[in-house]
Amino acid sequence: MRAKDVEFEVTFVNLRDKPDWFLKVSPHGKVPVLKVDEEILFESNAIAEFLDETVPPRLHPEDPLLRAHNRAWTDFVPTFSGALNGIYYTKTHEDMEAGLAKASKVLERLEQAIAQGRGNDGPYFNGPKLSLVDAAYAPFLQRFVIADGFLKTGLLDEFPYVKAWCDTLMSNEIVTGAVAPNFLEEFYGNLKRREFYVATLIGDQAAQAAE
Ligand SMILES: N[C@@H](CCC(=O)N[C@@H](CS)C(=O)NCC(=O)O)C(=O)O
């Protein structure tokens, strides 16, 4: 919606204390949901595709074959996000290292997709413009980059195409500004509450600066 410059209202939901109105409208009790007049849509991809069909400019490629490729890579997002989360949603340094090894294999597949399958020079997945597949990956990269600022795994340095793509996404305010105003505070708070290893590296100064 930010990329399409459409007027909208956003309500951020505390997922640790889901309000009743939210539980009534969200079939799985998950975010995001989109209310269009009286109609409720859920599931990120369904919402994104609906918006793309109804609000210009088109963010999916016009070419059906390319669009199918993009959708296939968007379907890979749960594997990708699981791999990245598997690095910093860990309780010990050893588990973090194990997560890192698994994530490398997943990132290698994405690296190949960008290096060989993408068929353009970037900097976004489909070339010069942000598209839906970019928007699908960006939130997970954004969170990983923050966590990796503390873990300093250097993982992305091993995958130059993914790294360049990530840098492009993270320098686009349309992408990075889509989070709640207290996002950092919540993000650090979540890591600390769940006693993840990375939380031990987040100094009080960084946590306070986020508040
Ligand atoms: N496949 C869904 C996944 C949605 C999802 O897992 N949302 C998480 C936050 S990213 C959530 O709401 N979790 C709360 C819960 O499961 O209680 C989508 O893409 O919309």
PDB file of C-alpha atoms and ligand atoms in Angstrom:
ATOM      1  CA  MET A   1       0.000   0.000   0.000  1.00  0.00           C
ATOM      2  CA  ARG A   2       2.903   2.330   0.708  1.00  0.00           C
ATOM      3  CA  ALA A   3       4.406   1.521  -2.700  1.00  0.00           C
ATOM      4  CA  LYS A   4       1.070   2.236  -4.352  1.00  0.00           C
ATOM      5  CA  ASP A   5       0.532   5.456  -2.478  1.00  0.00           C
ATOM      6  CA  VAL A   6      -2.989   4.382  -1.561  1.00  0.00           C
ATOM      7  CA  GLU A   7      -4.782   5.967   1.377  1.00  0.00           C
ATOM      8  CA  PHE A   8      -5.134   3.570   4.270  1.00  0.00           C
ATOM      9  CA  GLU A   9      -5.333   3.398   8.014  1.00  0.00           C
ATOM     10  CA  VAL A  10      -3.160   0.944   9.908  1.00  0.00           C
ATOM     11  CA  THR A  11      -3.827  -0.510  13.339  1.00  0.00           C
ATOM     12  CA  PHE A  12      -0.901  -2.368  14.875  1.00  0.00           C
ATOM     13  CA  VAL A  13      -1.952  -5.316  17.019  1.00  0.00           C
ATOM     14  CA  ASN A  14      -0.210  -6.555  20.146  1.00  0.00           C
ATOM     15  CA  LEU A  15       0.013 -10.267  19.373  1.00  0.00           C
ATOM     16  CA  ARG A  16       0.612 -11.081  23.040  1.00  0.00           C
ATOM     17  CA  ASP A  17      -2.726  -9.534  23.922  1.00  0.00           C
ATOM     18  CA  LYS A  18      -4.955  -9.779  20.891  1.00  0.00           C
ATOM     19  CA  PRO A  19      -7.970  -7.505  21.163  1.00  0.00           C
ATOM     20  CA  ASP A  20     -11.447  -9.041  20.802  1.00  0.00           C
ATOM     21  CA  TRP A  21     -12.260  -7.027  17.676  1.00  0.00           C
ATOM     22  CA  PHE A  22      -9.143  -8.504  16.043  1.00  0.00           C
ATOM     23  CA  LEU A  23      -9.966 -12.095  16.989  1.00  0.00           C
ATOM     24  CA  LYS A  24     -13.426 -11.597  15.512  1.00  0.00           C
ATOM     25  CA  VAL A  25     -12.102 -10.479  12.127  1.00  0.00           C
ATOM     26  CA  SER A  26      -8.890 -12.502  11.721  1.00  0.00           C
ATOM     27  CA  PRO A  27      -9.760 -16.128  10.864  1.00  0.00           C
ATOM     28  CA  HIS A  28      -6.463 -17.521  12.202  1.00  0.00           C
ATOM     29  CA  GLY A  29      -5.867 -14.805  14.797  1.00  0.00           C
ATOM     30  CA  LYS A  30      -2.871 -13.670  12.723  1.00  0.00           C
ATOM     31  CA  VAL A  31      -1.716 -10.438  11.141  1.00  0.00           C
ATOM     32  CA  PRO A  32      -2.017  -9.035   8.583  1.00  0.00           C
ATOM     33  CA  VAL A  33      -5.681  -8.598   7.753  1.00  0.00           C
ATOM     34  CA  LEU A  34      -7.048  -6.008   5.362  1.00  0.00           C
ATOM     35  CA  LYS A  35     -10.523  -4.526   5.710  1.00  0.00           C
ATOM     36  CA  VAL A  36     -11.887  -3.364   2.367  1.00  0.00           C
ATOM     37  CA  ASP A  37     -15.231  -1.677   3.024  1.00  0.00           C
ATOM     38  CA  GLU A  38     -16.978  -4.432   5.013  1.00  0.00           C
ATOM     39  CA  GLU A  39     -14.939  -7.291   3.527  1.00  0.00           C
ATOM     40  CA  ILE A  40     -12.029  -8.877   5.421  1.00  0.00           C
ATOM     41  CA  LEU A  41      -9.028 -10.304   3.572  1.00  0.00           C
ATOM     42  CA  PHE A  42      -6.294 -12.349   5.222  1.00  0.00           C
ATOM     43  CA  GLU A  43      -2.967 -13.978   4.228  1.00  0.00           C
ATOM     44  CA  SER A  44      -0.229 -11.601   3.016  1.00  0.00           C
ATOM     45  CA  ASN A  45      -0.044 -12.967  -0.515  1.00  0.00           C
ATOM     46  CA  ALA A  46      -3.812 -12.908  -1.045  1.00  0.00           C
ATOM     47  CA  ILE A  47      -3.890  -9.328   0.244  1.00  0.00           C
ATOM     48  CA  ALA A  48      -0.936  -8.262  -1.901  1.00  0.00           C
ATOM     49  CA  GLU A  49      -2.402  -9.855  -5.033  1.00  0.00           C
ATOM     50  CA  PHE A  50      -5.802  -8.239  -4.393  1.00  0.00           C
ATOM     51  CA  LEU A  51      -4.193  -4.813  -4.015  1.00  0.00           C
ATOM     52  CA  ASP A  52      -2.128  -5.384  -7.128  1.00  0.00           C
ATOM     53  CA  GLU A  53      -5.232  -6.186  -9.166  1.00  0.00           C
ATOM     54  CA  THR A  54      -7.214  -3.233  -7.893  1.00  0.00           C
ATOM     55  CA  VAL A  55      -4.767  -0.367  -7.250  1.00  0.00           C
ATOM     56  CA  PRO A  56      -2.228   0.904  -9.809  1.00  0.00           C
ATOM     57  CA  PRO A  57       0.684   0.803 -10.459  1.00  0.00           C
ATOM     58  CA  ARG A  58       1.056  -2.928 -11.084  1.00  0.00           C
ATOM     59  CA  LEU A  59       3.826  -4.300  -8.878  1.00  0.00           C
ATOM     60  CA  HIS A  60       3.752  -7.808 -10.324  1.00  0.00           C
ATOM     61  CA  PRO A  61       5.420  -8.314 -13.727  1.00  0.00           C
ATOM     62  CA  GLU A  62       3.063  -7.979 -16.702  1.00  0.00           C
ATOM     63  CA  ASP A  63       4.497 -11.093 -18.357  1.00  0.00           C
ATOM     64  CA  PRO A  64       2.568 -14.191 -17.176  1.00  0.00           C
ATOM     65  CA  LEU A  65       5.633 -16.427 -17.206  1.00  0.00           C
ATOM     66  CA  LEU A  66       7.645 -13.968 -15.170  1.00  0.00           C
ATOM     67  CA  ARG A  67       4.674 -13.511 -12.850  1.00  0.00           C
ATOM     68  CA  ALA A  68       4.503 -17.269 -12.294  1.00  0.00           C
ATOM     69  CA  HIS A  69       8.254 -17.301 -11.503  1.00  0.00           C
ATOM     70  CA  ASN A  70       7.750 -14.449  -9.059  1.00  0.00           C
ATOM     71  CA  ARG A  71       4.886 -16.279  -7.367  1.00  0.00           C
ATOM     72  CA  ALA A  72       7.022 -19.399  -7.132  1.00  0.00           C
ATOM     73  CA  TRP A  73       9.737 -17.407  -5.351  1.00  0.00           C
ATOM     74  CA  THR A  74       7.174 -15.755  -3.113  1.00  0.00           C
ATOM     75  CA  ASP A  75       6.061 -19.273  -2.152  1.00  0.00           C
ATOM     76  CA  PHE A  76       9.639 -19.823  -1.005  1.00  0.00           C
ATOM     77  CA  VAL A  77       9.338 -17.053   1.611  1.00  0.00           C
ATOM     78  CA  PRO A  78       8.214 -19.339   4.502  1.00  0.00           C
ATOM     79  CA  THR A  79      11.300 -21.535   3.933  1.00  0.00           C
ATOM     80  CA  PHE A  80      13.458 -18.416   3.748  1.00  0.00           C
ATOM     81  CA  SER A  81      11.972 -16.708   6.797  1.00  0.00           C
ATOM     82  CA  GLY A  82      12.132 -19.964   8.772  1.00  0.00           C
ATOM     83  CA  ALA A  83      15.823 -20.245   7.904  1.00  0.00           C
ATOM     84  CA  LEU A  84      16.630 -16.675   8.973  1.00  0.00           C
ATOM     85  CA  ASN A  85      14.530 -16.893  12.125  1.00  0.00           C
ATOM     86  CA  GLY A  86      16.280 -20.203  12.858  1.00  0.00           C
ATOM     87  CA  ILE A  87      19.512 -18.238  13.297  1.00  0.00           C
ATOM     88  CA  TYR A  88      18.480 -15.668  15.866  1.00  0.00           C
ATOM     89  CA  TYR A  89      15.482 -17.388  17.462  1.00  0.00           C
ATOM     90  CA  THR A  90      17.921 -19.658  19.270  1.00  0.00           C
ATOM     91  CA  LYS A  91      18.818 -19.984  22.938  1.00  0.00           C
ATOM     92  CA  THR A  92      22.511 -20.815  22.640  1.00  0.00           C
ATOM     93  CA  HIS A  93      25.522 -19.949  20.523  1.00  0.00           C
ATOM     94  CA  GLU A  94      25.712 -23.567  19.306  1.00  0.00           C
ATOM     95  CA  ASP A  95      22.073 -23.561  18.195  1.00  0.00           C
ATOM     96  CA  MET A  96      22.712 -20.282  16.455  1.00  0.00           C
ATOM     97  CA  GLU A  97      25.640 -21.841  14.576  1.00  0.00           C
ATOM     98  CA  ALA A  98      23.481 -24.816  13.598  1.00  0.00           C
ATOM     99  CA  GLY A  99      20.805 -22.425  12.337  1.00  0.00           C
ATOM    100  CA  LEU A 100      23.441 -20.595  10.363  1.00  0.00           C
ATOM    101  CA  ALA A 101      24.548 -23.768   8.574  1.00  0.00           C
ATOM    102  CA  LYS A 102      20.947 -24.606   7.642  1.00  0.00           C
ATOM    103  CA  ALA A 103      20.268 -21.057   6.490  1.00  0.00           C
ATOM    104  CA  SER A 104      23.316 -21.096   4.219  1.00  0.00           C
ATOM    105  CA  LYS A 105      21.725 -23.870   2.168  1.00  0.00           C
ATOM    106  CA  VAL A 106      18.476 -21.931   1.805  1.00  0.00           C
ATOM    107  CA  LEU A 107      20.277 -18.712   0.922  1.00  0.00           C
ATOM    108  CA  GLU A 108      22.321 -20.528  -1.691  1.00  0.00           C
ATOM    109  CA  ARG A 109      19.084 -21.385  -3.518  1.00  0.00           C
ATOM    110  CA  LEU A 110      17.969 -17.776  -3.460  1.00  0.00           C
ATOM    111  CA  GLU A 111      21.425 -16.628  -4.562  1.00  0.00           C
ATOM    112  CA  GLN A 112      21.168 -18.861  -7.632  1.00  0.00           C
ATOM    113  CA  ALA A 113      17.657 -17.590  -8.349  1.00  0.00           C
ATOM    114  CA  ILE A 114      18.907 -14.017  -8.378  1.00  0.00           C
ATOM    115  CA  ALA A 115      22.245 -14.663 -10.083  1.00  0.00           C
ATOM    116  CA  GLN A 116      20.922 -16.879 -12.871  1.00  0.00           C
ATOM    117  CA  GLY A 117      17.140 -17.060 -12.852  1.00  0.00           C
ATOM    118  CA  ARG A 118      16.271 -13.405 -12.396  1.00  0.00           C
ATOM    119  CA  GLY A 119      17.308 -12.376 -15.892  1.00  0.00           C
ATOM    120  CA  ASN A 120      17.964  -8.708 -15.131  1.00  0.00           C
ATOM    121  CA  ASP A 121      20.602  -6.514 -13.473  1.00  0.00           C
ATOM    122  CA  GLY A 122      18.547  -5.577 -10.427  1.00  0.00           C
ATOM    123  CA  PRO A 123      18.767  -3.869  -8.094  1.00  0.00           C
ATOM    124  CA  TYR A 124      15.286  -5.232  -7.260  1.00  0.00           C
ATOM    125  CA  PHE A 125      14.173  -8.769  -8.024  1.00  0.00           C
ATOM    126  CA  ASN A 126      12.626  -7.750 -11.354  1.00  0.00           C
ATOM    127  CA  GLY A 127      14.940  -4.884 -12.254  1.00  0.00           C
ATOM    128  CA  PRO A 128      14.691  -1.178 -11.490  1.00  0.00           C
ATOM    129  CA  LYS A 129      11.320  -1.214  -9.683  1.00  0.00           C
ATOM    130  CA  LEU A 130      10.097  -2.626  -6.394  1.00  0.00           C
ATOM    131  CA  SER A 131       7.704  -5.531  -6.959  1.00  0.00           C
ATOM    132  CA  LEU A 132       5.552  -7.880  -4.889  1.00  0.00           C
ATOM    133  CA  VAL A 133       8.255 -10.502  -4.551  1.00  0.00           C
ATOM    134  CA  ASP A 134      10.563  -7.836  -3.061  1.00  0.00           C
ATOM    135  CA  ALA A 135       7.860  -6.802  -0.614  1.00  0.00           C
ATOM    136  CA  ALA A 136       7.355 -10.423   0.453  1.00  0.00           C
ATOM    137  CA  TYR A 137      11.021 -10.968   1.408  1.00  0.00           C
ATOM    138  CA  ALA A 138      11.795  -7.533   2.830  1.00  0.00           C
ATOM    139  CA  PRO A 139      10.294  -7.829   6.353  1.00  0.00           C
ATOM    140  CA  PHE A 140      12.318 -10.955   7.089  1.00  0.00           C
ATOM    141  CA  LEU A 141      15.520  -9.430   5.764  1.00  0.00           C
ATOM    142  CA  GLN A 142      14.861  -6.277   7.787  1.00  0.00           C
ATOM    143  CA  ARG A 143      14.563  -8.239  11.039  1.00  0.00           C
ATOM    144  CA  PHE A 144      17.532 -10.457  10.266  1.00  0.00           C
ATOM    145  CA  VAL A 145      19.750  -7.462   9.449  1.00  0.00           C
ATOM    146  CA  ILE A 146      18.910  -5.906  12.825  1.00  0.00           C
ATOM    147  CA  ALA A 147      19.603  -9.141  14.706  1.00  0.00           C
ATOM    148  CA  ASP A 148      22.780  -9.713  12.712  1.00  0.00           C
ATOM    149  CA  GLY A 149      23.983  -6.260  13.710  1.00  0.00           C
ATOM    150  CA  PHE A 150      24.518  -7.937  17.103  1.00  0.00           C
ATOM    151  CA  LEU A 151      25.332 -11.496  16.036  1.00  0.00           C
ATOM    152  CA  LYS A 152      27.716 -10.373  13.281  1.00  0.00           C
ATOM    153  CA  THR A 153      27.509 -13.720  11.490  1.00  0.00           C
ATOM    154  CA  GLY A 154      28.522 -12.174   8.168  1.00  0.00           C
ATOM    155  CA  LEU A 155      26.108 -14.643   6.530  1.00  0.00           C
ATOM    156  CA  LEU A 156      24.948 -12.314   3.777  1.00  0.00           C
ATOM    157  CA  ASP A 157      28.538 -11.558   2.745  1.00  0.00           C
ATOM    158  CA  GLU A 158      28.711 -15.134   1.452  1.00  0.00           C
ATOM    159  CA  PHE A 159      25.837 -14.401  -0.944  1.00  0.00           C
ATOM    160  CA  PRO A 160      26.692 -11.237  -2.885  1.00  0.00           C
ATOM    161  CA  TYR A 161      23.497 -11.183  -4.955  1.00  0.00           C
ATOM    162  CA  VAL A 162      21.261 -11.609  -1.923  1.00  0.00           C
ATOM    163  CA  LYS A 163      23.379  -9.031  -0.064  1.00  0.00           C
ATOM    164  CA  ALA A 164      23.071  -6.424  -2.843  1.00  0.00           C
ATOM    165  CA  TRP A 165      19.324  -7.077  -3.069  1.00  0.00           C
ATOM    166  CA  CYS A 166      18.996  -6.796   0.711  1.00  0.00           C
ATOM    167  CA  ASP A 167      20.966  -3.507   0.735  1.00  0.00           C
ATOM    168  CA  THR A 168      18.640  -2.115  -1.932  1.00  0.00           C
ATOM    169  CA  LEU A 169      15.542  -3.102   0.033  1.00  0.00           C
ATOM    170  CA  MET A 170      16.946  -1.758   3.295  1.00  0.00           C
ATOM    171  CA  SER A 171      17.715   1.603   1.714  1.00  0.00           C
ATOM    172  CA  ASN A 172      14.110   2.032   0.561  1.00  0.00           C
ATOM    173  CA  GLU A 173      12.030   3.882   3.152  1.00  0.00           C
ATOM    174  CA  ILE A 174       8.816   2.533   1.611  1.00  0.00           C
ATOM    175  CA  VAL A 175      10.032  -0.866   2.773  1.00  0.00           C
ATOM    176  CA  THR A 176      11.733  -0.124   6.081  1.00  0.00           C
ATOM    177  CA  GLY A 177       9.172   2.435   7.235  1.00  0.00           C
ATOM    178  CA  ALA A 178       6.283  -0.033   7.107  1.00  0.00           C
ATOM    179  CA  VAL A 179       6.772  -1.081  10.735  1.00  0.00           C
ATOM    180  CA  ALA A 180       5.085   0.164  13.903  1.00  0.00           C
ATOM    181  CA  PRO A 181       6.585   3.321  15.490  1.00  0.00           C
ATOM    182  CA  ASN A 182       7.769   1.268  18.491  1.00  0.00           C
ATOM    183  CA  PHE A 183       9.033  -1.570  16.292  1.00  0.00           C
ATOM    184  CA  LEU A 184      12.631  -1.681  17.591  1.00  0.00           C
ATOM    185  CA  GLU A 185      11.550  -1.583  21.209  1.00  0.00           C
ATOM    186  CA  GLU A 186       9.086  -4.434  20.540  1.00  0.00           C
ATOM    187  CA  PHE A 187      11.616  -6.391  18.508  1.00  0.00           C
ATOM    188  CA  TYR A 188      14.303  -6.218  21.202  1.00  0.00           C
ATOM    189  CA  GLY A 189      11.689  -6.816  23.907  1.00  0.00           C
ATOM    190  CA  ASN A 190      10.528  -9.995  22.170  1.00  0.00           C
ATOM    191  CA  LEU A 191      14.095 -11.331  21.890  1.00  0.00           C
ATOM    192  CA  LYS A 192      14.805 -10.552  25.544  1.00  0.00           C
ATOM    193  CA  ARG A 193      11.511 -11.973  26.849  1.00  0.00           C
ATOM    194  CA  ARG A 194      12.098 -15.219  24.987  1.00  0.00           C
ATOM    195  CA  GLU A 195      15.664 -15.337  26.289  1.00  0.00           C
ATOM    196  CA  PHE A 196      17.281 -15.813  22.919  1.00  0.00           C
ATOM    197  CA  TYR A 197      21.069 -15.842  22.717  1.00  0.00           C
ATOM    198  CA  VAL A 198      21.084 -12.686  20.591  1.00  0.00           C
ATOM    199  CA  ALA A 199      19.386 -10.798  23.436  1.00  0.00           C
ATOM    200  CA  THR A 200      22.512 -11.222  25.548  1.00  0.00           C
ATOM    201  CA  LEU A 201      24.376  -9.170  22.922  1.00  0.00           C
ATOM    202  CA  ILE A 202      21.844  -6.351  22.830  1.00  0.00           C
ATOM    203  CA  GLY A 203      23.252  -3.887  25.305  1.00  0.00           C
ATOM    204  CA  ASP A 204      21.010  -1.877  27.612  1.00  0.00           C
ATOM    205  CA  GLN A 205      22.030   1.211  25.692  1.00  0.00           C
ATOM    206  CA  ALA A 206      20.661  -0.150  22.409  1.00  0.00           C
ATOM    207  CA  ALA A 207      17.486  -1.360  24.131  1.00  0.00           C
ATOM    208  CA  GLN A 208      16.972   2.022  25.826  1.00  0.00           C
ATOM    209  CA  ALA A 209      17.620   3.892  22.585  1.00  0.00           C
ATOM    210  CA  ALA A 210      14.815   1.881  21.009  1.00  0.00           C
ATOM    211  CA  GLU A 211      12.316   2.928  23.718  1.00  0.00           C
TER     212      GLU A 211
HETATM  213  N1  LIG B   1       0.821 -17.068   6.082  1.00  0.00           N
HETATM  214  C1  LIG B   1       0.415 -15.934   6.891  1.00  0.00           C
HETATM  215  C2  LIG B   1       1.274 -15.900   8.131  1.00  0.00           C
HETATM  216  C3  LIG B   1       0.840 -14.814   9.076  1.00  0.00           C
HETATM  217  C4  LIG B   1       1.581 -14.900  10.394  1.00  0.00           C
HETATM  218  O1  LIG B   1       2.163 -15.955  10.732  1.00  0.00           O
HETATM  219  N2  LIG B   1       1.544 -13.806  11.148  1.00  0.00           N
HETATM  220  C5  LIG B   1       2.210 -13.805  12.433  1.00  0.00           C
HETATM  221  C6  LIG B   1       3.063 -12.568  12.596  1.00  0.00           C
HETATM  222  S1  LIG B   1       4.240 -12.422  11.324  1.00  0.00           S
HETATM  223  C7  LIG B   1       1.131 -13.744  13.521  1.00  0.00           C
HETATM  224  O2  LIG B   1       0.166 -13.040  13.398  1.00  0.00           O
HETATM  225  N3  LIG B   1       1.327 -14.506  14.589  1.00  0.00           N
HETATM  226  C8  LIG B   1       0.448 -14.468  15.712  1.00  0.00           C
HETATM  227  C9  LIG B   1       0.005 -15.826  16.144  1.00  0.00           C
HETATM  228  O3  LIG B   1       0.271 -16.812  15.411  1.00  0.00           O
HETATM  229  O4  LIG B   1      -0.605 -15.914  17.212  1.00  0.00           O
HETATM  230  C10 LIG B   1       0.569 -14.625   6.081  1.00  0.00           C
HETATM  231  O5  LIG B   1       1.488 -14.567   5.253  1.00  0.00           O
HETATM  232  O6  LIG B   1      -0.226 -13.713   6.263  1.00  0.00           O
END
